[in-house]
Every structure is written in structure tokens, then in C-alpha cells.
Coordinates of C-alpha atoms in Angstrom, one line a residue:
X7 CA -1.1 2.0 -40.3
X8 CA 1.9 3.5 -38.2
X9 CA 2.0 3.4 -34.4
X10 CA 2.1 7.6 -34.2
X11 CA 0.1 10.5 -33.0
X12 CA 0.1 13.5 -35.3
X13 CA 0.4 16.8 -33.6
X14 CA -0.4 20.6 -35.6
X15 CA 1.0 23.3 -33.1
X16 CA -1.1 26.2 -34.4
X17 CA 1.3 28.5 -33.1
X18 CA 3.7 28.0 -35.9
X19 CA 1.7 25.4 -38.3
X20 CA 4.6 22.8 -37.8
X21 CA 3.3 18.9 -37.8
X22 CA 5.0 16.5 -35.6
X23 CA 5.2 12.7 -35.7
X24 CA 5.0 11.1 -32.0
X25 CA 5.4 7.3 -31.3
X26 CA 3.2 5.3 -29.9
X27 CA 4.7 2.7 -27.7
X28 CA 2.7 0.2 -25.6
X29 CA -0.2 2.9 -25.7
X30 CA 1.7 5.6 -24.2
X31 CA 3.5 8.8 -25.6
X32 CA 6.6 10.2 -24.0
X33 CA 6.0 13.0 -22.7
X34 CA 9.7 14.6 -23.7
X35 CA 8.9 14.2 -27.5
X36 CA 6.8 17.0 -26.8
X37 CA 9.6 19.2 -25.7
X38 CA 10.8 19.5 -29.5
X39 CA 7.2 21.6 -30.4
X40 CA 8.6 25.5 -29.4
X41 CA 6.9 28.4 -31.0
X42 CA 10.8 30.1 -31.1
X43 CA 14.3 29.0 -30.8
X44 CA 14.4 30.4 -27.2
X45 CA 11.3 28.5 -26.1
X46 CA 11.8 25.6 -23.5
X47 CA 9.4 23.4 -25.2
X48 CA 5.5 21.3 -24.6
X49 CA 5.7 20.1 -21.2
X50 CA 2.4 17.6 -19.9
X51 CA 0.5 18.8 -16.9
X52 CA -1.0 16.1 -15.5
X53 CA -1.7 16.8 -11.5
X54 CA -1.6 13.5 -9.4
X55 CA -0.2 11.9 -12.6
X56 CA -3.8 10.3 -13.0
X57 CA -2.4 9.8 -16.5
X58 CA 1.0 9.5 -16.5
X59 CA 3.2 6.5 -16.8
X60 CA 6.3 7.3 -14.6
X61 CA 8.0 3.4 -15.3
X62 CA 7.7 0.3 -16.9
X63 CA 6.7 -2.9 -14.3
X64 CA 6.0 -6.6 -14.9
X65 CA 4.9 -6.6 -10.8
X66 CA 1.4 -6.2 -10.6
X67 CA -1.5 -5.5 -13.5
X68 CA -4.6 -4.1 -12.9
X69 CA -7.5 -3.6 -15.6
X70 CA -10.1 -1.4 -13.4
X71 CA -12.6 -2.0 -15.5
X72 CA -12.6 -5.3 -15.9
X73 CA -12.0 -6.0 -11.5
X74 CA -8.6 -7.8 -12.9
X75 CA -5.8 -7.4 -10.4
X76 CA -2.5 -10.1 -11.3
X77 CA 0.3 -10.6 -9.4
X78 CA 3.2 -11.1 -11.8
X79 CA 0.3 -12.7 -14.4
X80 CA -1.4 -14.6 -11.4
X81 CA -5.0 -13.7 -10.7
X82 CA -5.7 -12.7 -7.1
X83 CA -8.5 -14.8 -6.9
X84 CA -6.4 -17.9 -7.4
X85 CA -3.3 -16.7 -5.1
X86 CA -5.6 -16.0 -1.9
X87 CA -7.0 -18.9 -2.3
X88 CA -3.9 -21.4 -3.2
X89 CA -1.0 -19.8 -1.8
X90 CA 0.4 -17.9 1.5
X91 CA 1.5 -14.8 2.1
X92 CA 5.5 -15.3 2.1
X93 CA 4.9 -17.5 -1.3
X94 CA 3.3 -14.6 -3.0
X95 CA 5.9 -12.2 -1.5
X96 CA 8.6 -14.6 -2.9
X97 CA 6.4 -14.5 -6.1
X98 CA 6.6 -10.6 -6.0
X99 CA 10.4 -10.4 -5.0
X100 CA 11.8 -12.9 -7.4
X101 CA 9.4 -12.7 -10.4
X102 CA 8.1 -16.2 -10.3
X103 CA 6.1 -18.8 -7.8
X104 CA 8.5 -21.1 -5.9
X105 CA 9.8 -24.6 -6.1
X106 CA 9.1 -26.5 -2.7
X107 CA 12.5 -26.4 -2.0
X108 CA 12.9 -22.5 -2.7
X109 CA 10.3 -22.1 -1.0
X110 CA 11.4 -23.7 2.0
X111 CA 15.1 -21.6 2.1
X112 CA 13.2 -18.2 1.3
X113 CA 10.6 -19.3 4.8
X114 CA 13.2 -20.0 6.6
X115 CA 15.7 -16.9 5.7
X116 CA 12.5 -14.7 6.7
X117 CA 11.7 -16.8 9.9
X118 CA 15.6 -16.3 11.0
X119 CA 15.7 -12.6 10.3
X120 CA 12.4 -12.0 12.6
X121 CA 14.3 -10.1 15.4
X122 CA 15.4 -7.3 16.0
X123 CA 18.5 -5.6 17.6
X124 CA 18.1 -4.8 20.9
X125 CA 18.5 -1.3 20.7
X126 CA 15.8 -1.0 18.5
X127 CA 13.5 -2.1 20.7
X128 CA 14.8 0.5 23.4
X129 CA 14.3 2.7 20.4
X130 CA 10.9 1.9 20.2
X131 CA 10.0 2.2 24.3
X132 CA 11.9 5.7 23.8
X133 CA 8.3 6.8 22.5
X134 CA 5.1 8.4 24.5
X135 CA 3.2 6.1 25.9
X136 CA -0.2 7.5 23.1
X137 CA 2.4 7.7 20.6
X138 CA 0.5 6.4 17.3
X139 CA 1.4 2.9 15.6
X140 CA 2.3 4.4 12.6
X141 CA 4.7 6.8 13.8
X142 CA 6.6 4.1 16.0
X143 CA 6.8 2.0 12.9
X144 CA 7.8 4.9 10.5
X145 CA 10.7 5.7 12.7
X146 CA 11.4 2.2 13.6
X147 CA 11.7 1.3 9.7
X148 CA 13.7 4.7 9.3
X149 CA 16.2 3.7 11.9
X150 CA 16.7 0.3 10.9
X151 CA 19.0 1.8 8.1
X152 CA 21.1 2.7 11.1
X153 CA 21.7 -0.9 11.7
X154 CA 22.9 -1.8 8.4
X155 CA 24.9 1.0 7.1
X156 CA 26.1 -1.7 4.2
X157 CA 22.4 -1.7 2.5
X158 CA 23.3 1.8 0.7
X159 CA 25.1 -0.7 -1.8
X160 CA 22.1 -0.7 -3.3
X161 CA 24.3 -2.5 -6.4
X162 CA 25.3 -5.2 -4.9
X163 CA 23.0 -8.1 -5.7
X164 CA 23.6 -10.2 -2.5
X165 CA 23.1 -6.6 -0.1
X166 CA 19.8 -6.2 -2.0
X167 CA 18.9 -10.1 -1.2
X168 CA 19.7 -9.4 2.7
X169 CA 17.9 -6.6 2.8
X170 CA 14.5 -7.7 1.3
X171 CA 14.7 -10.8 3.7
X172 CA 15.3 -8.3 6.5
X173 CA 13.0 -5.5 5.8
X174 CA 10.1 -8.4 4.6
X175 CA 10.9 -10.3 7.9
X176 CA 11.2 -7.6 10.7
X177 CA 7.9 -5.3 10.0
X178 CA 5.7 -8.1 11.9
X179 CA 8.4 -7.3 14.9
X180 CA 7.9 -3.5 14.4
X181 CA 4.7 -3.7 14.4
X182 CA 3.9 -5.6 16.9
X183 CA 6.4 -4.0 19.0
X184 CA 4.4 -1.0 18.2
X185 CA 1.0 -2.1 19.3
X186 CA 2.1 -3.6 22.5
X187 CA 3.5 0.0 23.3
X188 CA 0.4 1.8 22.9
X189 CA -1.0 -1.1 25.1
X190 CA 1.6 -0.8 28.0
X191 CA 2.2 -4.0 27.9
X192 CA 6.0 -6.1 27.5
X193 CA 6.9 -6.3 23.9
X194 CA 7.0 -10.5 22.8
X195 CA 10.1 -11.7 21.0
X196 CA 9.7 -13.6 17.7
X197 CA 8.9 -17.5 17.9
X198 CA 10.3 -19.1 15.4
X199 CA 8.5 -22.4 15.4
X200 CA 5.7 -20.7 14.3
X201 CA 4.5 -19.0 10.3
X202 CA 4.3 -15.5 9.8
X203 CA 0.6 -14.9 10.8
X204 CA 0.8 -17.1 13.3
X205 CA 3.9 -15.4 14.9
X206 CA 2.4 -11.8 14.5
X207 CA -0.5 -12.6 16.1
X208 CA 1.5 -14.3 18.9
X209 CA 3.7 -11.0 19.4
X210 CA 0.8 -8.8 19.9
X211 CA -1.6 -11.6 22.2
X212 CA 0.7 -13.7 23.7
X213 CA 0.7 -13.0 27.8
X214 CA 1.7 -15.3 30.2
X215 CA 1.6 -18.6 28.3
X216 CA 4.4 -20.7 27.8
X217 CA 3.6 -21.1 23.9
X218 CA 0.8 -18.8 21.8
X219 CA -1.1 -21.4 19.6
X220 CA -3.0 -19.7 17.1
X221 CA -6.4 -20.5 16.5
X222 CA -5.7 -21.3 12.5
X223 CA -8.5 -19.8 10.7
X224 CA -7.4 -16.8 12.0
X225 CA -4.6 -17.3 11.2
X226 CA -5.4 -18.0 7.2
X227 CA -7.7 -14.7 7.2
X228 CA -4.6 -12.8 8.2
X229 CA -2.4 -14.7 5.9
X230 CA -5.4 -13.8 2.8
X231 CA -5.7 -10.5 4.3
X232 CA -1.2 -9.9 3.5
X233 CA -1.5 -11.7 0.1
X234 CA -4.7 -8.8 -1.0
X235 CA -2.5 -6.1 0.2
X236 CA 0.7 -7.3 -0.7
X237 CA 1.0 -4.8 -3.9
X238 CA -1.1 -2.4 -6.1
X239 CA 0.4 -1.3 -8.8
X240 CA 2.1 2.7 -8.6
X241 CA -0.3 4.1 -5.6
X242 CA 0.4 6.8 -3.9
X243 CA 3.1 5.0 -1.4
X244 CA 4.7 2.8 -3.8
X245 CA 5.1 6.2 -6.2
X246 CA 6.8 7.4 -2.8
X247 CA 9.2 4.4 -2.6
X248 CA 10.2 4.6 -6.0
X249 CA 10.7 8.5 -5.9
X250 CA 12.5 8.5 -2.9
X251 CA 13.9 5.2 -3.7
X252 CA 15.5 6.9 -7.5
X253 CA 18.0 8.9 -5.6
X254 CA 19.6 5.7 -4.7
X255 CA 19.4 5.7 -1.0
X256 CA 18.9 2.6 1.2
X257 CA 16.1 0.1 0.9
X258 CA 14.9 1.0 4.6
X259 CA 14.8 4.8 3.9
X260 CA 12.9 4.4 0.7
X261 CA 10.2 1.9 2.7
X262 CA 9.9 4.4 5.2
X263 CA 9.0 7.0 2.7
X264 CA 6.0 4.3 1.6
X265 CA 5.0 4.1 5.4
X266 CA 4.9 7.8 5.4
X267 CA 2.5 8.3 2.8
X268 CA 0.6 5.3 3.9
X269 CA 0.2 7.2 6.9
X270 CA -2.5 9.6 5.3
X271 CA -6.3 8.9 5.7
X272 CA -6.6 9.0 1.9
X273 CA -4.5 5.9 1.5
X274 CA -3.9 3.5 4.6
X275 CA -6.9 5.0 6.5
X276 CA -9.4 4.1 4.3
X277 CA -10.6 1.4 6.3
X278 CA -10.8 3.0 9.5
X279 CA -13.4 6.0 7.8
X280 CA -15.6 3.1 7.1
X281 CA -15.5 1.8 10.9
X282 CA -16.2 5.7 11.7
X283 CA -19.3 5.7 9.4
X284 CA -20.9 2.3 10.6
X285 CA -20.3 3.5 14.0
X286 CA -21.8 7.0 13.4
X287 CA -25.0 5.1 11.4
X288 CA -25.4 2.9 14.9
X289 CA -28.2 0.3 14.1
X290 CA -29.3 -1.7 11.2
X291 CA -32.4 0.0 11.1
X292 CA -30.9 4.0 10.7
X293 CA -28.9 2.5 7.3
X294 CA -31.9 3.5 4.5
X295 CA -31.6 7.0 6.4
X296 CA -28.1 7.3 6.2
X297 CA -28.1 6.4 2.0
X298 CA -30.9 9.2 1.9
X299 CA -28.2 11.6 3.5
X300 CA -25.7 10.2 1.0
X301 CA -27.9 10.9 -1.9
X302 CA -28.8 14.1 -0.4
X303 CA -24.8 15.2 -0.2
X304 CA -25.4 15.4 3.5
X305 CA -23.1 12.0 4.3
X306 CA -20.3 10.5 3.2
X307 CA -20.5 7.0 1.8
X308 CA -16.8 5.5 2.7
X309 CA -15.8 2.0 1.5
X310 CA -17.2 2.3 -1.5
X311 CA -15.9 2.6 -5.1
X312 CA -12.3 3.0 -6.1
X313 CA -10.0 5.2 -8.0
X314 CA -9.0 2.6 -10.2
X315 CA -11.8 -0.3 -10.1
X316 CA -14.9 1.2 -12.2
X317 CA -17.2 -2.2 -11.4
X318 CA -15.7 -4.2 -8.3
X319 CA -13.3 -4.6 -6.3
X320 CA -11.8 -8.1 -6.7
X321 CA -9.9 -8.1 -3.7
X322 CA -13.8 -7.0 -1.9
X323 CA -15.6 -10.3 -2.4
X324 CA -12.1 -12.4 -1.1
X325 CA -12.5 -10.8 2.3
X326 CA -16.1 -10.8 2.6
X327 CA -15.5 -14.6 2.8
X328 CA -12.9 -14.3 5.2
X329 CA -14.9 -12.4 7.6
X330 CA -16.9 -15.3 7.9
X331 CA -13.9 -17.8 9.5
X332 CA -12.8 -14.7 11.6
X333 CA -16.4 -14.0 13.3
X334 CA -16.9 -17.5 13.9
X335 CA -14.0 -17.4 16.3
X336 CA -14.2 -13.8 17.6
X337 CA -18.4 -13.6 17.2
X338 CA -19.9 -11.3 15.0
X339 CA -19.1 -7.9 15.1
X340 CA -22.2 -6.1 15.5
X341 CA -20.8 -3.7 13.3
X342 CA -21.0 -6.6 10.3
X343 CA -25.5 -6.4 10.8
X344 CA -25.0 -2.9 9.7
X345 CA -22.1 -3.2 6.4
X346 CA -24.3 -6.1 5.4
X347 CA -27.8 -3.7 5.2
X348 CA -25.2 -1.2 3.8
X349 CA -24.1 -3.0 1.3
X350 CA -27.5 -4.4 0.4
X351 CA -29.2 -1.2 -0.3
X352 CA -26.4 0.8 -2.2
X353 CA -26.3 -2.2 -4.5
X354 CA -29.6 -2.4 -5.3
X355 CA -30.1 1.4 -5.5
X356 CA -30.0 2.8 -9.1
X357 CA -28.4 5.9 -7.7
X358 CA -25.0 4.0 -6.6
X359 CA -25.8 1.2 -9.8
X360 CA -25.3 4.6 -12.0
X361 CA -22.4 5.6 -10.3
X362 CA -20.7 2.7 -9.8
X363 CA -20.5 2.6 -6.3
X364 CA -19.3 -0.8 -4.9
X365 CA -17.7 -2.2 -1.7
X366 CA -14.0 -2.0 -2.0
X367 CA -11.6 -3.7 -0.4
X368 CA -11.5 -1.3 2.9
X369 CA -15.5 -2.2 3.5
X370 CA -14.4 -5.1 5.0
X371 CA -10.6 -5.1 6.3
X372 CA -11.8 -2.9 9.5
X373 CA -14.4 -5.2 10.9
X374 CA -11.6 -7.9 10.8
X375 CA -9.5 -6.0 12.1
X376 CA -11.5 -4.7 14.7
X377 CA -12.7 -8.5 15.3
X378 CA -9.0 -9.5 16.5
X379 CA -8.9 -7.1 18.7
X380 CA -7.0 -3.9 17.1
X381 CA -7.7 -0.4 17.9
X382 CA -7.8 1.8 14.6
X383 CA -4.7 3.2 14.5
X384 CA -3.4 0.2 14.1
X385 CA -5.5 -0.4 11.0
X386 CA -2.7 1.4 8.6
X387 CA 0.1 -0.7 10.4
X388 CA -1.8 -4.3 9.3
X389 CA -1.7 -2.4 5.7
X390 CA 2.2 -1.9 5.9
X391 CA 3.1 -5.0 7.2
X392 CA 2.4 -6.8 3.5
X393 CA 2.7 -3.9 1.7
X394 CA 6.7 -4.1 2.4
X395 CA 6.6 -7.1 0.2
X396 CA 5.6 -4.8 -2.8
X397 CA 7.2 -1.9 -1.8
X398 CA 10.4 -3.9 -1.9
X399 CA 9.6 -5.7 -5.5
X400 CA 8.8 -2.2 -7.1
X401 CA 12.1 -1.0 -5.2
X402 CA 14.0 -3.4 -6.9
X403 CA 12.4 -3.5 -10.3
X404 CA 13.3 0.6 -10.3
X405 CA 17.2 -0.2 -8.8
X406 CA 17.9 -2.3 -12.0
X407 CA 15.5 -0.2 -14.4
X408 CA 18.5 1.3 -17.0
X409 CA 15.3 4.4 -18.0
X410 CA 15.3 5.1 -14.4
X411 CA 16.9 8.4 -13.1
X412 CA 16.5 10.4 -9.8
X413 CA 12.7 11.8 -9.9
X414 CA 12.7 15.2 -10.5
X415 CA 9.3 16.3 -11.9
X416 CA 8.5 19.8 -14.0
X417 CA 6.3 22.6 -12.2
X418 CA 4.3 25.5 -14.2
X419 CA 5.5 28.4 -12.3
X420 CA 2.4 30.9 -11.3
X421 CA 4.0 33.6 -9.2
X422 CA 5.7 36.9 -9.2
X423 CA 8.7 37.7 -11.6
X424 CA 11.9 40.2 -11.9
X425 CA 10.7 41.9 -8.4
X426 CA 13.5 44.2 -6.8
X427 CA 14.7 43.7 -2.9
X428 CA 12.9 46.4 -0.9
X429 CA 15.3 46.7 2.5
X430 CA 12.8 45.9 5.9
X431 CA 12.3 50.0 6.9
X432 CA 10.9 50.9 3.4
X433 CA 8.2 47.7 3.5

């Protein structure tokens, strides 16, 4: 049996033969079925390309329906709980896991490219005092392409080596930077001697002591929280990246275009809608009224299902665990009583059962978050942070991708035609 589609236009009665390639139809062969000479051709209309295939990636796999998310082939089950952050990143960037030795150099290339020019910080103290976290570190990212005008030779294997390292290593600083400005409080250099959680969370708690330690199992919830939201597939802010990204500008400009969509409530807010809800619910025992107002349409059940996981959420029951080493250093988040009676009830409840409603990974990322001390708007800035590490992969994979050309998608025009200029006085 061949591998094609066979497609009857009725309009003329001609029959066309369409490949099927790795499940997928391009969308161009379509452009050959015209009902005249003059006729531009089948185009696909496909709004938020919910089915559309816009490249080919060997980054990240997800199977929704089976709760399968790989990185690069690994399950995320076995990377959160094996491996750190900056090995998975290296694993994302380079295409396999590390050697020690590897892994060592690619540590200690981040570790050394942790600061940041001085003027950038004055850049950064340049904004209001309520400025938001996620504007600071869209503009801070934006104007780091400033700093290396070189990173537009976006051919040049070695400039695209430097600039990963860079752009991987210097988002902790930004964001930190960032969260100590909203707090009007001095921004803290980099240390060095410590690992990449452990020097974020020095830059945004460290005070007046001589050296931050970091308490280490908060330190491994941050590092599992980077590794779950180190990539996901072509999202709305890696689509962003890659679009921006295909008219061959810099690395930093195209990662900025990621932070921007991140920015949106839809996307990196996620998790603070569920802090909202739990809040607005109040106490354990107001939670079977609240699911009542859900059924009835009168509430809004946030945390819950996903547009691409139809059963669970893998990366969901990884953090539930981690909550557990966080509250036992910070206490338990009151907060937790009620996402636990939450959870309970909806999944027990044939009318979420039926719909497939299910904690996702934002159920849980807030109350962490929250736990170590962050206000909410920081919430999409702790999603950026590991996200670059993906962003950056999918950046590189489309750089070198011969298909690839500048994104320029198709529109079905709806308005007026062939109208005649009317001068202002006869309007």
C-alpha cells in the first residue's frame, strides 16, 4: 500500500496523489489543486497551527496521550531524577548527555560567563522602581545583543557556541537583578564557587553575609524545577523564537521574542492563575463549593488539564514530590491544605474523570515558588530562566535546518476590495 492521500477536487473532478511523509502532508502540494489556470491554489487554514507541523526537531518528544515527554529520547522522569539542570541543558544544546569531563568544561564555561557588563546593570536600575520582572528581563535580554554586536554571525559555529554559554549563563543574573529591583534592595554579583541554583538563589537572598550557603534541598527542587521546564516542544514562545529567529537575527533578539510571549497569562502565567484561585477559594473547607461553581460554569478551574497532555501531566507528579523537600525547609504553605483537597475531589469526580481534567505542571510550580519567597510576577521569570536552554537548542536546530526559510505565513483576506479614494471634505 503506497504512503499517499488521494484528493478529488469536485470543482474540476481532477484526482491528486499527496505523499505521506512521517504522518504529515505538505501543505504546498496542495497549491497545485486550482479550479483555473489563474487560480493561486489550496492553501490550509489551520488557526494557532493546532495542526500544523512548521519544522522537523529531534529536541523534545511529546506523546500527549500517553503523559510521554523525552528530552532528546530521555524520559523526564529519569532526567529529574538523575541529572541537573546544566547536564540536561548540555543534553538539549549538544544533542547528547555528557562525558564527566565535558561536563565539567561546559559547567565551568557557564559558571565564568555568569556576569554581566556593568552597564547593564545601570541598564537595569534605569527602570521604575514597580517596573515588572518580566519586562526588566525582556529588555535586559534584548539589550544584551548590544553587548555582542558579533552574535549576528549567526554562521559561525564558534559565535553560536559563545552565545549559548552566554545567553544560558547570564539569565540567572537578569533575573535576579530583576527581582532585587522590584525589592529595592542592592543587586548581588555572581559567586562563582557556587552551582547554578545555588548561585540564583544567592543573588536574590543573599544580604549582609559574607558567603550565601544554600540550604541544598532547596536547592535540588529548583535544580528539578529548570530541568521540567527546560523545553516543550514548539509552544507558543519557542514558535516565537524560531519565527523571529528565521530572519536570521541574533541569538539574544530571537530569546527575547520567547520572553515576550512568555510574558502572557496564557503561557508563563499559568501558574500564578492557580495561586489566584486557591487564594480566592480561601479554606480547605470552601473547596467542594468551589468544584460545584466549576461544574456549574460559575468558576474557573486553573491548573488543570493541558493542551497537549489528554491523561497527566508527567512533569505534575515530579513536582508534587519536590514540594515536599521545599515545605520542609520553608513550612507548609497553607495554600498546599487547599491544592491537596483540590486535587482530591476533581480526581475522584466523574465530571473532571470524563473530561480529563488533571493537575498540570502549573498546579504545583506556584506554591514552590511562593514557598521561597517570590512575589508572582516573578513566577514567569523562574519559567524563562530554563526555558533559555530550549529556546536556544530549538534556535540552533532551525539556524542549521537547510528547509528553514524566513516565516512568512499565508492569511485568507476578509475585507473590502477595488474601493476608490474619497478626498476628506466629501467623507
Amino acid at each position: 500500500m503506497a504512503d499517499t492521500l488521494t484528493v478529488t477536487d469536485n470543482r474540476t473532478g481532477e484526482t491528486y496523489e499527496v505523499p505521506i511523509t512521517d504522518g504529515t502532508v505538505r501543505a504546498m502540494d496542495f497549491r497545485q489543486m486550482k479550479h483555473s489556470p489563474e487560480d493561486f491554489g489550496l492553501m490550509t487554514y489551520d488557526p494557532a497551527f493546532t495542526n500544523t507541523a512548521a519544522c522537523r526537531s529531534a529536541v523534545t518528544f511529546i506523546d500527549g496521550d500517553a503523559g510521554i515527554l523525552e528530552y532528546r529520547g530521555y524520559p523526564i522522569e529519569q532526567l529529574a531524577e538523575h541529572s541537573t539542570y546544566l547536564e540536561v541543558a548540555y543534553l538539549l544544546v549538544k544533542g547528547h548527555l555528557p562525558t564527566q569531563p565535558q561536563l565539567d568544561e561546559w559547567t565551568d564555561a557557564i559558571t565564568m560567563h555568569t556576569f554581566v557588563h556593568e552597564n547593564v546593570k545601570e541598564f537595569m536600575a534605569g527602570f521604575r522602581h514597580d517596573a515588572h520582572p518580566m519586562g526588566m528581563l525582556l529588555g535586559g535580554v534584548g539589550a544584551l545583543s548590544t553587548f555582542y554586536p558579533d552574535a549576528n554571525q549567526i554562521d559561525d559555529p564558534e559565535i553560536r557556541d559563545i552565545q549559548t554559554i552566554r545567553l544560558i549563563a547570564k539569565m540567572p543574573t537578569l533575573a535576579a537583578f530583576a527581582f532585587r529591583h522590584t525589592r529595592g534592595q542592592p543587586y548581588v554579583y555572581p559567586d562563582n564557587d557556587l552551582t547554578y541554583p545555588e548561585n540564583f538563589l544567592g543573588m536574590i537572598y543573599k544580604m549582609t553575609e559574607l558567603k550565601y550557603q544554600a540550604d541544598p534541598r532547596l536547592a535540588r527542587a529548583l535544580d528539578i524545577l529548570f530541568i521540567l521546564h527546560a523545553d516543550h516542544e514548539q509552544n507558543c514562545s519557542t514558535s516565537a523564537v524560531r519565527a523571529v529567529g528565521s530572519s536570521q537575527v541574533d541569538p539574544y533578539s530571537a530569546t527575547a521574542a520567547g520572553i515576550a510571549a512568555l510574558y502572557g497569562p496564557l503561557h508563563g502565567g499559568a501558574n500564578e492563575a492557580v495561586l489566584r484561585m486557591l487564594r480566592r477559594i480561601g479554606t480547605k473547607d470552601k473547596v467542594a463549593e468551589f468544584i460545584e461553581g466549576v461544574k456549574a460554569g460559575n468558576e474557573r478551574l486553573m491548573g488543570f488539564e493541558h493542551r497537549v497532555y489528554k491523561n497527566f501531566d508527567p512533569r505534575a507528579t515530579i513536582i508534587k514530590k519536590a514540594c515536599d523537600d521545599v515545605f520542609e525547609v520553608t513550612g507548609v504553605n497553607p495554600l498546599l491544605e487547599i491544592a491537596l483537597e483540590l486535587e482530591k475531589i476533581a480526581l475522584e469526580d466523574d465530571y473532571f474523570i470524563s473530561r480529563k481534567l488533571y493537575p498540570n505542571v502549573d498546579f504545583y510550580s506556584g506554591l514552590i515558588y511562593e514557598a521561597l519567597g517570590l512575589p508572582v510576577e516573578m513566577f514567569p521569570v523562574m519559567f524563562a530562566i530554563p526555558r533559555t536552554s530550549g529556546w536556544i537548542s530549538q534556535w540552533l536546530e532551525m539556524v542549521q535546518d537547510k528547509e528553514q526559510k524566513i516565516a512568512r505565513p499565508r492569511q485568507i483576506y476578509t475585507g473590502e476590495r477595488e474601493l476608490n479614494y474619497v478626498k476628506i471634505g466629501d467623507r
